[in-house]
Each structure stands twice: as C-alpha cells, then as structure tokens.
XYZ file of C-alpha atoms in Angstrom:
689
model
C -12.387 -39.580 2.152
C -9.188 -41.705 2.084
C -9.134 -41.402 -1.688
C -9.327 -37.607 -1.343
C -6.374 -37.582 1.073
C -4.309 -39.713 -1.324
C -5.040 -37.359 -4.219
C -4.101 -34.395 -2.044
C -0.417 -35.389 -1.664
C 2.315 -32.735 -1.607
C 3.569 -31.058 -3.633
C 0.047 -30.154 -4.801
C -0.531 -29.315 -8.470
C -4.095 -28.484 -9.522
C -3.684 -29.702 -13.120
C -2.194 -33.010 -12.050
C -4.852 -33.281 -9.309
C -7.703 -32.976 -11.869
C -6.002 -35.397 -14.269
C -5.509 -38.027 -11.550
C -9.118 -37.678 -10.425
C -10.340 -38.021 -14.015
C -8.029 -41.010 -14.596
C -9.417 -42.842 -11.549
C -12.955 -42.329 -12.747
C -14.139 -45.069 -15.115
C -14.720 -43.490 -18.508
C -13.195 -40.212 -17.357
C -9.646 -40.300 -18.752
C -8.532 -38.070 -21.607
C -8.368 -41.124 -23.896
C -11.382 -42.830 -22.456
C -9.381 -45.898 -21.360
C -11.119 -49.218 -21.650
C -14.460 -47.515 -21.450
C -15.804 -44.791 -23.684
C -15.503 -41.220 -22.350
C -18.518 -40.469 -20.162
C -18.818 -36.729 -19.334
C -21.882 -37.205 -17.103
C -20.099 -39.728 -15.012
C -17.052 -37.483 -14.805
C -19.242 -34.521 -13.764
C -20.945 -36.678 -11.113
C -17.529 -37.773 -9.826
C -16.360 -34.120 -9.695
C -19.469 -33.126 -7.726
C -19.050 -36.036 -5.286
C -15.378 -35.243 -4.914
C -16.038 -31.572 -4.224
C -18.520 -32.648 -1.519
C -15.799 -34.858 -0.012
C -13.416 -31.888 -0.020
C -16.014 -29.831 1.862
C -16.418 -32.612 4.476
C -12.618 -32.843 4.846
C -12.474 -29.091 5.358
C -15.173 -29.286 8.080
C -13.314 -32.108 9.838
C -10.062 -30.119 9.866
C -11.939 -27.041 11.102
C -13.391 -29.020 14.051
C -9.916 -30.202 14.947
C -8.568 -26.648 14.823
C -11.391 -25.450 17.113
C -10.611 -28.244 19.581
C -6.917 -27.285 19.668
C -7.807 -23.594 20.084
C -10.088 -24.463 23.031
C -7.289 -26.477 24.651
C -4.843 -23.599 24.101
C -7.227 -21.082 25.754
C -7.670 -23.398 28.782
C -3.904 -23.808 29.265
C -3.398 -20.051 28.849
C -5.866 -19.370 31.676
C -4.075 -21.857 33.962
C -0.737 -20.237 33.195
C -2.179 -16.775 33.890
C -3.367 -17.929 37.349
C 0.124 -19.208 38.157
C 1.677 -15.897 37.082
C -0.767 -13.974 39.295
C 0.213 -16.120 42.335
C 3.904 -15.447 41.670
C 3.225 -11.697 41.325
C 1.474 -11.642 44.706
C 4.432 -13.447 46.337
C 6.848 -11.018 44.724
C 4.817 -8.040 45.949
C 4.981 -9.282 49.564
C 8.773 -9.750 49.315
C 9.128 -6.256 47.849
C 7.183 -4.730 50.748
C 9.510 -6.437 53.266
C 12.497 -5.093 51.348
C 11.113 -1.534 51.440
C 10.615 -1.709 55.213
C 14.213 -2.890 55.715
C 15.527 -0.131 53.436
C 13.623 2.550 55.370
C 15.065 1.298 58.668
C 18.641 1.373 57.309
C 18.097 4.914 55.960
C 16.858 6.052 59.370
C 19.986 4.735 61.157
C 22.299 6.266 58.538
C 20.600 9.663 58.955
C 21.260 9.590 62.703
C 24.953 8.744 62.190
C 25.396 11.552 59.622
C 23.758 14.048 61.966
C 26.178 13.104 64.790
C 29.171 13.488 62.429
C 27.976 16.946 61.348
C 27.778 18.089 64.949
C 31.347 16.929 65.647
C 32.666 18.561 62.497
C 30.885 21.831 63.312
C 33.019 22.180 66.403
C 36.406 21.360 64.818
C 36.148 22.968 61.352
C 36.232 26.701 62.337
C 39.430 26.239 64.359
C 41.196 24.356 61.555
C 40.210 26.991 58.990
C 41.646 29.811 61.093
C 44.993 28.044 61.459
C 45.114 27.165 57.758
C 44.328 30.775 56.777
C 47.196 32.087 58.891
C 49.631 29.653 57.278
C 48.524 30.549 53.751
C 48.920 34.274 54.481
C 52.506 33.634 55.601
C 53.357 31.615 52.473
C 51.664 34.215 50.233
C 53.852 36.967 51.718
C 56.966 34.909 50.889
C 55.807 34.605 47.242
C 55.209 38.370 47.116
C 58.672 39.095 48.546
C 60.323 36.561 46.238
C 62.167 34.992 49.177
C 60.951 31.421 49.903
C 62.286 30.962 53.435
C 59.944 28.262 54.688
C 61.386 24.768 54.918
C 58.448 23.261 53.059
C 59.596 24.956 49.795
C 63.292 24.094 50.207
C 63.138 20.508 51.498
C 62.764 17.928 48.691
C 61.185 15.509 51.120
C 58.245 17.896 51.631
C 57.309 18.271 47.966
C 53.776 16.959 48.613
C 53.156 19.597 51.294
C 54.497 22.293 48.939
C 52.189 21.117 46.152
C 49.204 21.276 48.500
C 50.038 24.851 49.456
C 50.479 25.913 45.823
C 47.119 24.313 44.930
C 45.404 26.326 47.628
C 47.080 29.509 46.455
C 45.909 28.655 42.940
C 42.363 29.170 44.166
C 43.158 32.868 44.157
C 43.756 32.505 40.409
C 40.363 30.876 39.991
C 38.695 33.676 41.909
C 40.261 36.207 39.566
C 39.098 34.133 36.593
C 35.587 34.078 38.051
C 35.569 37.841 38.429
C 36.643 38.295 34.778
C 33.820 36.036 33.610
C 31.362 38.014 35.719
C 32.697 41.205 34.123
C 32.247 39.681 30.644
C 28.684 38.685 31.515
C 27.861 42.188 32.781
C 29.328 43.765 29.646
C 27.263 41.418 27.482
C 24.108 42.416 29.317
C 24.942 46.079 28.756
C 25.759 45.444 25.086
C 29.316 46.804 25.404
C 31.052 44.986 22.560
C 34.411 46.672 23.178
C 34.573 45.633 26.846
C 33.499 42.094 25.928
C 36.333 41.919 23.389
C 38.903 43.135 25.991
C 37.841 40.655 28.670
C 37.656 37.797 26.158
C 41.232 38.582 25.046
C 42.433 38.392 28.668
C 40.532 35.170 29.353
C 41.984 33.587 26.203
C 45.058 32.586 28.255
C 42.978 31.280 31.146
C 41.564 27.796 31.451
C 38.188 29.439 31.996
C 38.047 30.753 28.419
C 35.781 27.831 27.423
C 33.502 28.721 30.337
C 33.395 32.307 29.067
C 32.196 31.021 25.700
C 29.557 28.870 27.438
C 28.303 31.875 29.387
C 28.112 33.907 26.179
C 26.164 31.150 24.408
C 23.741 30.758 27.296
C 23.158 34.472 27.708
C 22.655 35.217 24.003
C 19.774 32.706 23.983
C 17.905 34.526 26.741
C 14.754 36.046 25.294
C 15.457 34.573 21.849
C 12.664 31.970 21.988
C 9.552 34.012 22.631
C 7.580 32.894 19.598
C 5.995 29.504 18.994
C 8.395 28.575 16.189
C 11.683 27.248 17.559
C 13.142 26.782 14.058
C 12.469 30.347 12.934
C 13.720 31.682 16.270
C 16.942 29.678 15.882
C 17.549 31.009 12.385
C 17.033 34.614 13.538
C 19.260 34.090 16.619
C 22.123 32.591 14.611
C 21.874 35.388 12.047
C 22.170 37.997 14.832
C 24.938 36.227 16.774
C 26.979 35.568 13.617
C 27.392 39.336 13.142
C 28.460 39.865 16.778
C 30.701 36.877 17.400
C 33.364 38.054 14.934
C 33.722 41.357 16.841
C 34.172 39.685 20.247
C 36.151 36.441 19.832
C 39.374 35.659 18.025
C 38.006 32.318 16.694
C 34.401 33.138 15.764
C 33.849 29.881 13.759
C 34.519 27.797 16.895
C 32.109 29.862 19.004
C 29.444 29.752 16.277
C 29.746 25.967 15.948
C 29.489 25.574 19.710
C 26.376 27.793 19.785
C 24.673 25.707 17.099
C 25.652 22.477 18.835
C 24.196 23.795 22.107
C 20.930 24.771 20.392
C 20.593 21.399 18.679
C 21.414 19.364 21.784
C 19.140 21.348 24.080
C 16.417 23.468 22.499
C 15.765 21.435 19.363
C 16.191 18.034 20.972
C 13.807 18.948 23.807
C 11.297 20.358 21.318
C 11.445 17.225 19.143
C 11.168 14.920 22.146
C 8.148 16.787 23.490
C 6.335 16.801 20.153
C 7.000 13.148 19.347
C 6.695 11.509 22.755
C 3.227 12.925 23.365
C 1.816 11.157 20.280
C 4.133 8.165 19.795
C 1.849 5.684 21.520
C -1.474 7.516 21.457
C -1.798 8.769 17.860
C 0.514 7.092 15.346
C -0.827 9.107 12.405
C -0.030 12.414 14.113
C 3.309 11.021 15.296
C 4.368 10.220 11.715
C 3.213 13.646 10.519
C 5.118 15.338 13.346
C 8.244 13.256 12.695
C 8.192 14.160 9.004
C 7.531 17.842 9.702
C 10.176 18.132 12.437
C 12.822 16.292 10.419
C 12.067 18.353 7.319
C 12.244 21.637 9.214
C 15.427 20.571 11.007
C 17.192 19.704 7.750
C 15.947 22.969 6.214
C 17.367 24.862 9.206
C 20.681 23.028 8.808
C 20.769 24.103 5.162
C 20.323 27.743 6.220
C 23.101 27.405 8.809
C 25.630 26.258 6.204
C 25.952 29.897 5.088
C 27.848 30.610 8.340
C 31.531 29.827 8.951
C 31.465 26.711 11.150
C 34.836 25.211 10.323
C 36.199 23.058 7.551
C 33.540 20.281 7.425
C 30.316 21.987 8.415
C 28.059 19.615 6.432
C 29.288 16.560 8.345
C 29.074 18.515 11.605
C 25.415 19.440 11.024
C 24.524 15.937 9.807
C 25.843 14.454 13.041
C 23.791 16.905 15.096
C 20.617 15.935 13.193
C 21.409 12.239 13.546
C 21.876 12.582 17.314
C 18.386 14.098 17.621
C 16.459 11.739 15.341
C 18.415 8.452 15.330
C 16.219 6.744 17.947
C 13.067 7.735 16.052
C 14.359 6.899 12.583
C 15.395 3.379 13.621
C 11.774 2.408 14.246
C 10.227 4.670 11.596
C 9.561 2.154 8.821
C 8.029 -0.412 11.217
C 5.598 2.217 12.537
C 4.876 3.383 8.983
C 3.983 -0.115 7.863
C 1.873 -0.816 10.956
C 0.008 2.459 10.485
C -0.625 1.869 6.770
C -1.755 -1.687 7.461
C -4.303 -0.629 10.105
C -5.340 2.541 8.250
C -5.926 0.667 4.990
C -7.981 -2.002 6.762
C -10.041 0.706 8.492
C -10.734 2.564 5.205
C -11.835 -0.679 3.549
C -14.031 -1.742 6.462
C -15.627 1.710 6.694
C -16.583 1.529 3.017
C -18.123 -1.938 3.241
C -19.968 -0.944 6.419
C -21.435 2.039 4.575
C -22.801 -0.428 2.003
C -24.157 -2.732 4.748
C -22.032 -5.403 3.123
C -20.506 -8.291 5.033
C -17.344 -8.986 3.105
C -17.306 -12.518 1.739
C -14.324 -14.712 2.411
C -12.665 -15.369 -0.926
C -11.105 -18.783 -0.580
C -7.386 -19.346 -0.977
C -5.231 -22.401 -1.280
C -5.715 -25.664 -3.077
C -9.535 -25.817 -3.247
C -9.852 -22.250 -4.536
C -7.067 -22.895 -7.025
C -8.944 -25.969 -8.230
C -12.163 -23.946 -8.669
C -10.299 -21.219 -10.531
C -8.754 -23.751 -12.922
C -12.131 -25.338 -13.632
C -13.742 -21.911 -14.169
C -11.033 -20.827 -16.609
C -11.300 -24.058 -18.581
C -15.053 -24.387 -18.681
C -16.229 -20.746 -18.310
C -18.702 -21.992 -15.685
C -19.757 -20.182 -12.511
C -18.822 -22.369 -9.536
C -21.164 -21.352 -6.753
C -24.460 -19.494 -6.500
C -25.078 -16.345 -8.550
C -25.057 -13.266 -6.301
C -27.464 -10.397 -6.868
C -25.443 -7.221 -6.281
C -28.375 -4.945 -7.253
C -26.066 -3.046 -9.597
C -23.420 -2.353 -6.929
C -19.852 -2.663 -8.267
C -18.216 -2.572 -4.814
C -15.583 -0.218 -6.213
C -15.295 3.211 -4.620
C -13.395 6.168 -6.146
C -13.452 7.870 -2.748
C -11.899 4.827 -1.069
C -9.243 4.635 -3.781
C -8.367 8.315 -3.392
C -8.054 7.844 0.381
C -5.763 4.823 0.011
C -3.608 6.526 -2.633
C -3.449 9.695 -0.525
C -2.260 7.757 2.524
C 0.308 5.929 0.390
C 1.504 9.175 -1.202
C 2.152 10.652 2.242
C 3.933 7.427 3.221
C 6.195 7.612 0.147
C 7.017 11.251 0.953
C 7.887 10.354 4.547
C 9.851 7.321 3.383
C 11.890 9.464 0.979
C 12.752 11.971 3.694
C 13.173 9.708 6.736
C 14.798 6.557 5.313
C 18.525 6.013 5.185
C 19.581 6.154 1.507
C 20.712 2.526 1.635
C 17.320 1.412 2.996
C 15.151 3.687 0.838
C 14.403 1.213 -2.024
C 13.613 -1.613 0.413
C 11.342 0.595 2.535
C 9.556 2.032 -0.504
C 8.965 -1.500 -1.836
C 7.406 -2.582 1.480
C 4.999 0.389 1.297
C 4.154 -0.538 -2.298
C 3.316 -4.098 -1.234
C 0.837 -2.767 1.323
C -0.809 -0.645 -1.379
C -1.055 -3.698 -3.636
C -2.623 -5.706 -0.827
C -5.204 -3.085 0.152
C -6.068 -1.596 -3.240
C -5.482 -4.379 -5.749
C -6.195 -7.507 -3.706
C -8.637 -6.456 -0.987
C -10.607 -3.989 -3.125
C -10.241 -4.417 -6.906
C -9.715 -8.187 -6.914
C -12.518 -8.658 -4.381
C -14.865 -6.553 -6.530
C -13.922 -8.643 -9.577
C -14.668 -11.847 -7.653
C -18.057 -10.486 -6.574
C -18.679 -9.246 -10.116
C -17.871 -12.664 -11.560
C -20.206 -14.303 -9.053
C -22.977 -11.873 -10.060
C -22.814 -12.697 -13.778
C -25.918 -14.767 -14.608
C -25.841 -17.882 -16.724
C -26.015 -17.491 -20.490
C -29.597 -18.786 -20.605
C -30.892 -16.291 -18.023
C -33.770 -14.103 -19.232
C -33.716 -10.290 -18.987
C -30.402 -10.467 -17.121
C -28.866 -7.227 -15.879
C -25.184 -7.158 -16.839
C -23.239 -5.040 -14.345
C -19.803 -6.573 -14.890
C -18.947 -4.024 -17.571
C -19.465 -1.295 -14.956
C -16.978 -3.151 -12.746
C -14.551 -3.255 -15.689
C -14.920 0.485 -16.279
C -14.272 1.420 -12.659
C -11.462 -1.123 -12.263
C -9.687 0.372 -15.307
C -10.075 3.903 -13.954
C -8.739 2.847 -10.555
C -5.788 1.035 -12.066
C -4.865 4.118 -14.094
C -4.617 6.024 -10.795
C -2.597 3.173 -9.276
C -0.261 3.186 -12.286
C 0.159 6.972 -12.084
C 1.219 6.765 -8.439
C 3.586 3.914 -9.295
C 5.319 6.085 -11.899
C 5.169 9.428 -10.054
C 5.822 8.392 -6.449
C 7.518 4.990 -6.368
C 9.743 4.952 -9.456
C 11.957 7.904 -8.363
C 12.687 6.066 -5.087
C 13.743 2.727 -6.627
C 14.784 3.544 -10.194
C 18.508 3.001 -9.551
C 18.262 -0.036 -7.255
C 17.732 -3.810 -7.653
C 14.250 -3.358 -6.127
C 13.098 -1.872 -9.440
C 12.939 -5.336 -11.010
C 10.952 -6.683 -8.032
C 8.463 -3.810 -8.220
C 7.965 -4.197 -11.960
C 7.516 -7.959 -11.558
C 4.966 -7.473 -8.778
C 3.075 -4.903 -10.833
C 3.064 -7.205 -13.855
C 1.839 -10.083 -11.686
C -1.029 -7.967 -10.335
C -2.000 -6.803 -13.832
C -1.982 -10.347 -15.198
C -4.124 -11.663 -12.331
C -6.700 -8.928 -12.850
C -6.646 -9.316 -16.632
C -7.452 -13.028 -16.299
C -10.544 -12.235 -14.228
C -11.510 -9.298 -16.441
C -11.207 -11.464 -19.551
C -13.213 -14.237 -17.909
C -15.937 -11.829 -16.813
C -16.107 -10.080 -20.183
C -16.302 -13.424 -21.990
C -19.119 -14.624 -19.751
C -20.862 -11.260 -20.128
C -20.696 -11.588 -23.919
C -22.133 -15.096 -23.553
C -25.027 -13.598 -21.579
C -25.564 -10.974 -24.286
C -25.644 -13.645 -26.972
C -27.938 -15.739 -24.786
C -30.327 -12.801 -24.480
C -30.288 -12.311 -28.263
C -30.998 -16.024 -28.695
C -33.920 -15.731 -26.276
C -35.368 -12.768 -28.224
C -35.085 -14.656 -31.507
C -36.605 -17.810 -30.023
C -39.634 -15.993 -28.620
C -40.212 -13.388 -31.337
C -39.283 -15.130 -34.601
C -42.077 -17.218 -36.175
C -41.795 -19.706 -39.013
C -44.518 -17.861 -40.918
C -42.305 -14.754 -40.977
C -40.369 -16.240 -43.889
C -43.264 -18.240 -45.430
C -46.189 -15.762 -45.316
C -49.635 -17.074 -46.175
C -50.290 -14.098 -48.449
C -47.185 -13.435 -50.501
C -48.690 -10.280 -51.953
C -49.652 -8.647 -48.682
C -46.376 -8.276 -46.715
C -46.275 -4.743 -45.319
C -43.299 -4.840 -42.888
C -39.719 -3.761 -43.626
C -38.160 -6.298 -41.236
C -39.383 -8.730 -38.606
C -40.167 -7.908 -34.982
C -37.436 -10.286 -33.808
C -34.867 -8.442 -35.910
C -36.016 -5.068 -34.573
C -35.759 -6.136 -30.909
C -32.380 -7.819 -31.389
C -30.960 -4.710 -33.053
C -32.230 -2.460 -30.255
C -30.668 -4.779 -27.670
C -27.350 -5.031 -29.552
C -27.079 -1.253 -30.023
C -27.629 -0.757 -26.306
C -24.904 -3.282 -25.444
C -22.448 -1.753 -27.936
C -22.921 1.630 -26.297
C -22.437 0.013 -22.883
C -19.157 -1.554 -24.028
C -17.887 1.784 -25.384
C -18.594 3.503 -22.078
C -16.921 0.727 -20.091
C -13.718 0.213 -22.106
C -10.922 2.387 -23.366
C -8.254 2.195 -26.047
C -7.827 -1.007 -28.007
C -9.949 -2.911 -25.503
C -13.067 -1.420 -27.110
C -12.265 -2.883 -30.529
C -11.174 -6.224 -29.026
C -14.405 -6.716 -27.069
C -16.650 -5.417 -29.862
C -14.895 -7.701 -32.358
C -15.611 -10.731 -30.174
C -19.212 -9.628 -29.582
C -19.692 -8.913 -33.292
C -18.313 -12.300 -34.370
C -20.629 -14.115 -31.945
C -23.531 -11.905 -32.998
C -22.892 -12.862 -36.635
C -22.564 -16.573 -35.777
C -25.895 -16.469 -33.918
C -27.731 -14.797 -36.808
C -26.080 -17.099 -39.344
C -27.161 -20.225 -37.423
C -30.593 -18.734 -36.733
C -31.357 -18.124 -40.417
C -30.494 -21.727 -41.266
C -33.371 -22.962 -39.088
C -36.103 -21.783 -41.526
C -37.265 -22.383 -45.064
C -37.961 -19.365 -47.283
C -40.525 -18.510 -49.912
C -39.715 -15.837 -52.443
C -41.258 -13.043 -50.326
C -39.856 -14.655 -47.153
C -36.378 -14.543 -48.683
C -36.826 -10.841 -49.415
C -37.840 -10.303 -45.804
C -34.773 -12.272 -44.632
C -32.613 -9.983 -46.795
C -34.280 -6.980 -45.148
C -33.576 -8.454 -41.709
C -29.903 -9.026 -42.554
C -29.695 -5.502 -43.979
C -30.973 -4.212 -40.630
C -28.473 -6.436 -38.796
C -25.737 -5.048 -41.048
C -26.824 -1.490 -40.259
C -26.602 -2.405 -36.577
C -23.150 -3.945 -37.190
C -21.891 -0.576 -38.457
C -22.198 0.700 -34.871
C -19.385 -1.702 -33.937
C -16.958 0.243 -36.184
C -15.048 -3.016 -36.687
C -14.265 -3.853 -40.347
C -14.276 -7.625 -39.729
C -17.796 -7.589 -38.265
C -19.146 -5.483 -41.135
C -17.464 -7.793 -43.646
C -19.099 -10.843 -42.035
C -22.559 -9.294 -42.331
C -21.857 -8.180 -45.909
C -21.092 -11.794 -46.737
C -24.217 -12.970 -44.909
C -26.278 -10.441 -46.863
C -24.823 -11.819 -50.088
C -25.674 -15.370 -48.971
C -29.295 -14.355 -48.379
C -29.515 -13.238 -51.996
C -29.369 -16.950 -52.859
C -32.822 -17.245 -51.281
C -34.479 -15.037 -53.920
C -32.317 -15.121 -57.035
C -33.778 -16.768 -60.135
C -32.639 -20.394 -60.576
C -30.861 -19.646 -63.852
C -28.772 -16.929 -62.191
C -27.570 -19.029 -59.197
C -24.207 -19.904 -60.729
C -23.563 -16.300 -61.654
C -24.404 -15.064 -58.136
C -22.269 -17.792 -56.510
C -19.343 -16.653 -58.609
C -19.719 -13.070 -57.431
C -16.968 -11.228 -55.579
C -18.373 -11.833 -52.071
C -19.275 -15.518 -52.494
C -16.623 -16.906 -54.812
C -14.224 -17.784 -51.959
C -16.852 -19.454 -49.760
C -17.178 -23.207 -49.362
C -19.546 -24.678 -51.963
C -21.255 -26.727 -49.249
C -22.145 -23.527 -47.381
C -23.644 -22.027 -50.540
C -25.533 -25.220 -51.213
C -26.857 -25.264 -47.632
C -28.356 -21.812 -48.110
C -29.943 -22.720 -51.435
C -31.535 -25.765 -49.773
C -33.470 -23.401 -47.508
C -35.614 -22.271 -50.464
C -39.100 -23.815 -50.619
C -38.669 -24.331 -54.383
C -35.363 -26.202 -53.952
C -36.785 -29.577 -55.042
C -39.423 -28.393 -57.529
C -36.965 -26.211 -59.419
C -34.232 -28.859 -59.191
C -31.746 -26.296 -57.824
C -29.388 -28.967 -56.543
C -28.098 -29.584 -60.054
C -26.292 -26.248 -59.952
C -23.976 -27.629 -57.230
C -23.423 -31.113 -58.578
C-alpha cells in the first residue's frame, strides 16, 4: 500500500503512472531492462495494483465516514446550545413587552389629561384670534394698514404670522377651484375643465389639479382582467382629451404614465410574482418573462404619444424601477431551476426503466482505466446485460431541449445586454451537463460495458443502436446550439468558450463511440470466426468423391454471408453520412483478413479448389453490399489468388503475371500454391524459385 501511495504523488499523470508501475515491475519495462519482457508478470502486477487501489479507496472512505459521523455529533451539540439561547432570549423579550405595555398605559393617561385641559382653553383662543384676523383683513381691504404690527419693523415676525394665516384664505379658494375642476371632469365638460385649469395654472395647486385629473381618469378604467390592455386603451383615450384641457399636454401625459407604472403595473407585477417566487419557481420564471415582455410591449405602444424629448429613456427607467429587484436575481433562479428540473427529468426516466443509475467513476482511477481501455481495447469490469435497452430517450431529450429553449428565450429578454453572453453560456453548460454528460455519455458508458468479448458466441450487439440514437440526439443538440445559443453570443468573447466546450464534448463522445464501434466490429469478426470454426470441415476442400460434389458453396460460407449481410444492414441503419463508409470499410477489411487467413488453414484438391473459388465468389458477392471499392478490390484479389489452387501447373507463371496478381508479393503467391495437394508431386515450387 505504501508503494501505491508513492506512485500516486501529485501532480498525477496517468501515462507516467503506468510507466512508473511497469518500470518497477521486474521484466515489465518498455525495454525489458535486465530481464526479458514478461507480459504475464506485468498483467499480474497490474491486477495486484488495482486491488491495492481498491483497498486504498475503501480505507479513505472509512475515514470520510468517521469524519462525517463526528461532524453530525458536533452539529447536534451546537443545535442544543442554540435552542437554550433562543429560550433565554424569548424570556427576555417577554419581559420587555410587559415593560413596554406599562409605559404605553402611563403615556395614554397623560395624553388624555392634556386633551381635557386643551379642550377648555382652545375655543376661547380661537374666538380671540378670529376677531383679530377679521380686523387685519378689513385693513387689507381698505388699503390702509393702521395697525402697529404692520408698521413697526421690530414686529416683522408677528406680521408674517398674520399674513400666513390670511394666506389660508388663498388655499381655500384654490381648494374650491380644484373641486370645481373635479366636478366638471365628472360631468365631462371639457370647456369648463379648460377654464379652471387655466386659472389654476398660476396657483401652486396646479400640480394637485393634474394629480386629481390623473386619479379620476383611471376610475373605471381597469374593469377587465388585462391590466396591460386596459392601460393601452386608457392612454389612447386620455391622449385625445389632455391636449384640449391642459396647456402642456406632454407633461400631463408623462405624469399619467408614470403614475400607472408606479402604482397599477408595479402592484400587479408584485402580486403575480410574489405569490409564486418561493412556492413555484417554474411558474415564477414564466410569469416574470410574460410580465416583462408585456410591459416592454406596452412601453413600445406608448412611444407613439408625446411624452417629452427623451421618452425612450423615460419609459426604460419606469420599467427598470418595476423589475430591477427581480432581474438582479433572475439568472441565479434560472440556473437553480434548470439544475433541479434537469435532474428530475433524468431521474424520472431512469425510474420508469427501473434502473438504478450506476456511478461512473471520476478522477485518477477512472482515468487510469480509460487509458488502459483505449490502449488495449479491453473491457475493464463485468459485462452488463442491458437486454437491448440503449438508455437513450428521445422524449427525455425533447423535454431537456424544450426547457433549455425556454431558458434561452427568458435569458435573451431578461438579461442585461452586458451580461447576456455570460448568462447564456451558463445555461449552455447546464444543458451540456444534463444532456451530454448525464444522459448521452452515461448511455455510452453503459453501452461500452454491455459489449461482449470478441470470443462470445451468439452475442447480441446493441451498441450500434446506441450510436444511432446518440447521433440523432446530438443533431438536435447541435441545432439548438446554432438556433438558440449562437445569436446570443455571436458577437462576444464567450463565443470562443462555447465553441471550445462543444468541441470538447464532441471529442469525448467520439472517443467512446470509436472505441465501442471498434469493439463491436471485433465481436462481429469473432462471431464470423466462430461460424467458420464450427461449420467449416477439412473435407470440404478435399472431398472423398471428386466427381460427386453437388453444392455451389460450403455451409460455412453461406452462414457467414448471411451474418455479414445482416450486420452491414445494421450499420447502415445506425450510421449516417461518411461514417457509414468509414465503419463498413473497417468491417470489410477485417472480414477480408479473416477469410484470407481462414483459407490458408486448409489444403485443396482440384475439386476442393473449385469449391474454394465458389466460396470466395459468394464472399465477393456479399462484399458488394458494402458499396466500398477497397473492400470489393480486396475480394477480387482474393478470388484471383484462389485461381492458383486449380490452374494447370504449366499455366501458373502466366496466371501469376496477370493484372490482379502481378503486384503481389511472390511469397504470398507461393504460399497459396503450397496449399494444393499436388504441390510436391507436380513439383510446383520450381515456378517460384
């Protein structure tokens, strides 16, 4: 275990880790060292070392569990202490409430006594003050200020007090004018409203007149359930009237819109959002998007009215005042919702399959396994029987992409332009995590684990179905990337990050797809090898009765061709584009190599050679289904080689010089001629000396 810890020094590099382990193993270095290279010993050392890694992992896990247990115990003790402090605080608060009630009671008694005293003195003072004001008012009416208070500079404060009280008469007149304006508005008398408004223009109460008008014109305007439509209709109606009543209609119109935004719309938005903010995040985000969209659409309609010189800035500020507190926390809520929603969609799918999701390892050990698998094409771990299940769901993918599409739409509308690329990128990362990592990559891992070994008999190969569905899903992912994400980040530095992340995801999946396809092809070739081993007999090519051979090709050939045709069709259904030709080329080359090596295991009589030619002709017919020129060329050459098994000895040189064989290695030609049963008796070797 100490050796394992030494090898596991930071910084960790899987390649260097494997090389150091191999170097420490006697006979395991790349050069062999002092001892000859011993692969069995190296394999045994790898297996022992992997077991040590597992034991180290278990030891660390036990230590983690012990620390977690200690943490839980200390948390409980701390919670008990907090509860004791809360109880002490509650008792102190109760004492404080009792003291506050007692003080309030005493203060109420004192106020009551003061009111009684004032009730006696106030009427007398008011009567005296009224008499004095009437006297001063008469002097103002006569134009002769005889009272000393108006002529003595030392009594300027008293004079100011008297004038202030007389000014109340002015305010009363102003109040009466406003009441007259209000009554005229209720009666719909535009002319009278215009007259009173013109008089009030020189009063300080003119602004109050405008406020009264704004308040009264909203009465009965919001009877429907649509505050935005009602606002648009109200502003359209008031805009026609306000120019006939006020001298500065743009100011009144702007004040009306400001009042509506700060009262009606803000209250409506608050009600709609606060009721779902903590209880239903999905509905909250939908409501926020809908309300913000409708508010901005309303603002666009309102720009057709005269609201002053900078109406766009004015309306933008009104919208910001309503939504600023919600928009500040929008992207955090969006990410939290997408994170939980994506996890729920994934879990619901796996639950429907009664599948307990396997923990795909991460970190150094998993990296080591992945390196070994890529280098050796071996399956590290038990083969899993998925019973044909790909663990890829089009419905799940549509749900995830639909949620992400809505998120991109909300992000586009609700994000500040400076934050839009960053916010869109964070949403994209969540999609990558849920769709590409948690679903597609997990399905590829399960698919790789389900691929049987190359020597398995009658193996069911489902990995190509995984490939087909993974390609279809990634096309949808790529479409959303181009349609939804690109417009949001195309002119920002985040574009490079997104493209890099997408490329990284593609490359990771392609590695696993290539590995799985390669191992699947190995299984196909292994199945062909099994058919040939069980069905092909030595007497097929050396029949006892040379004159009584009635078959066109051997049973082994027939079964192999049926199997190959089925697999070719499977590949075509599972791949698209150039991938079809790439995979079929690899399968065809290995198919040819297998048949080539298989034919060299037998010796051939004259009739047996003819039968071998018939077999190769059937293989060549099967190879045409690949529609790959290289594969067909290989089988054409093999067919020409088989002619060496039956050609007359005197014609061997002529056949070897033919178009298809002239460029082949002489040793290969000689090897095929040696397969003839008459090789020694007819002294055929002399043709190659």
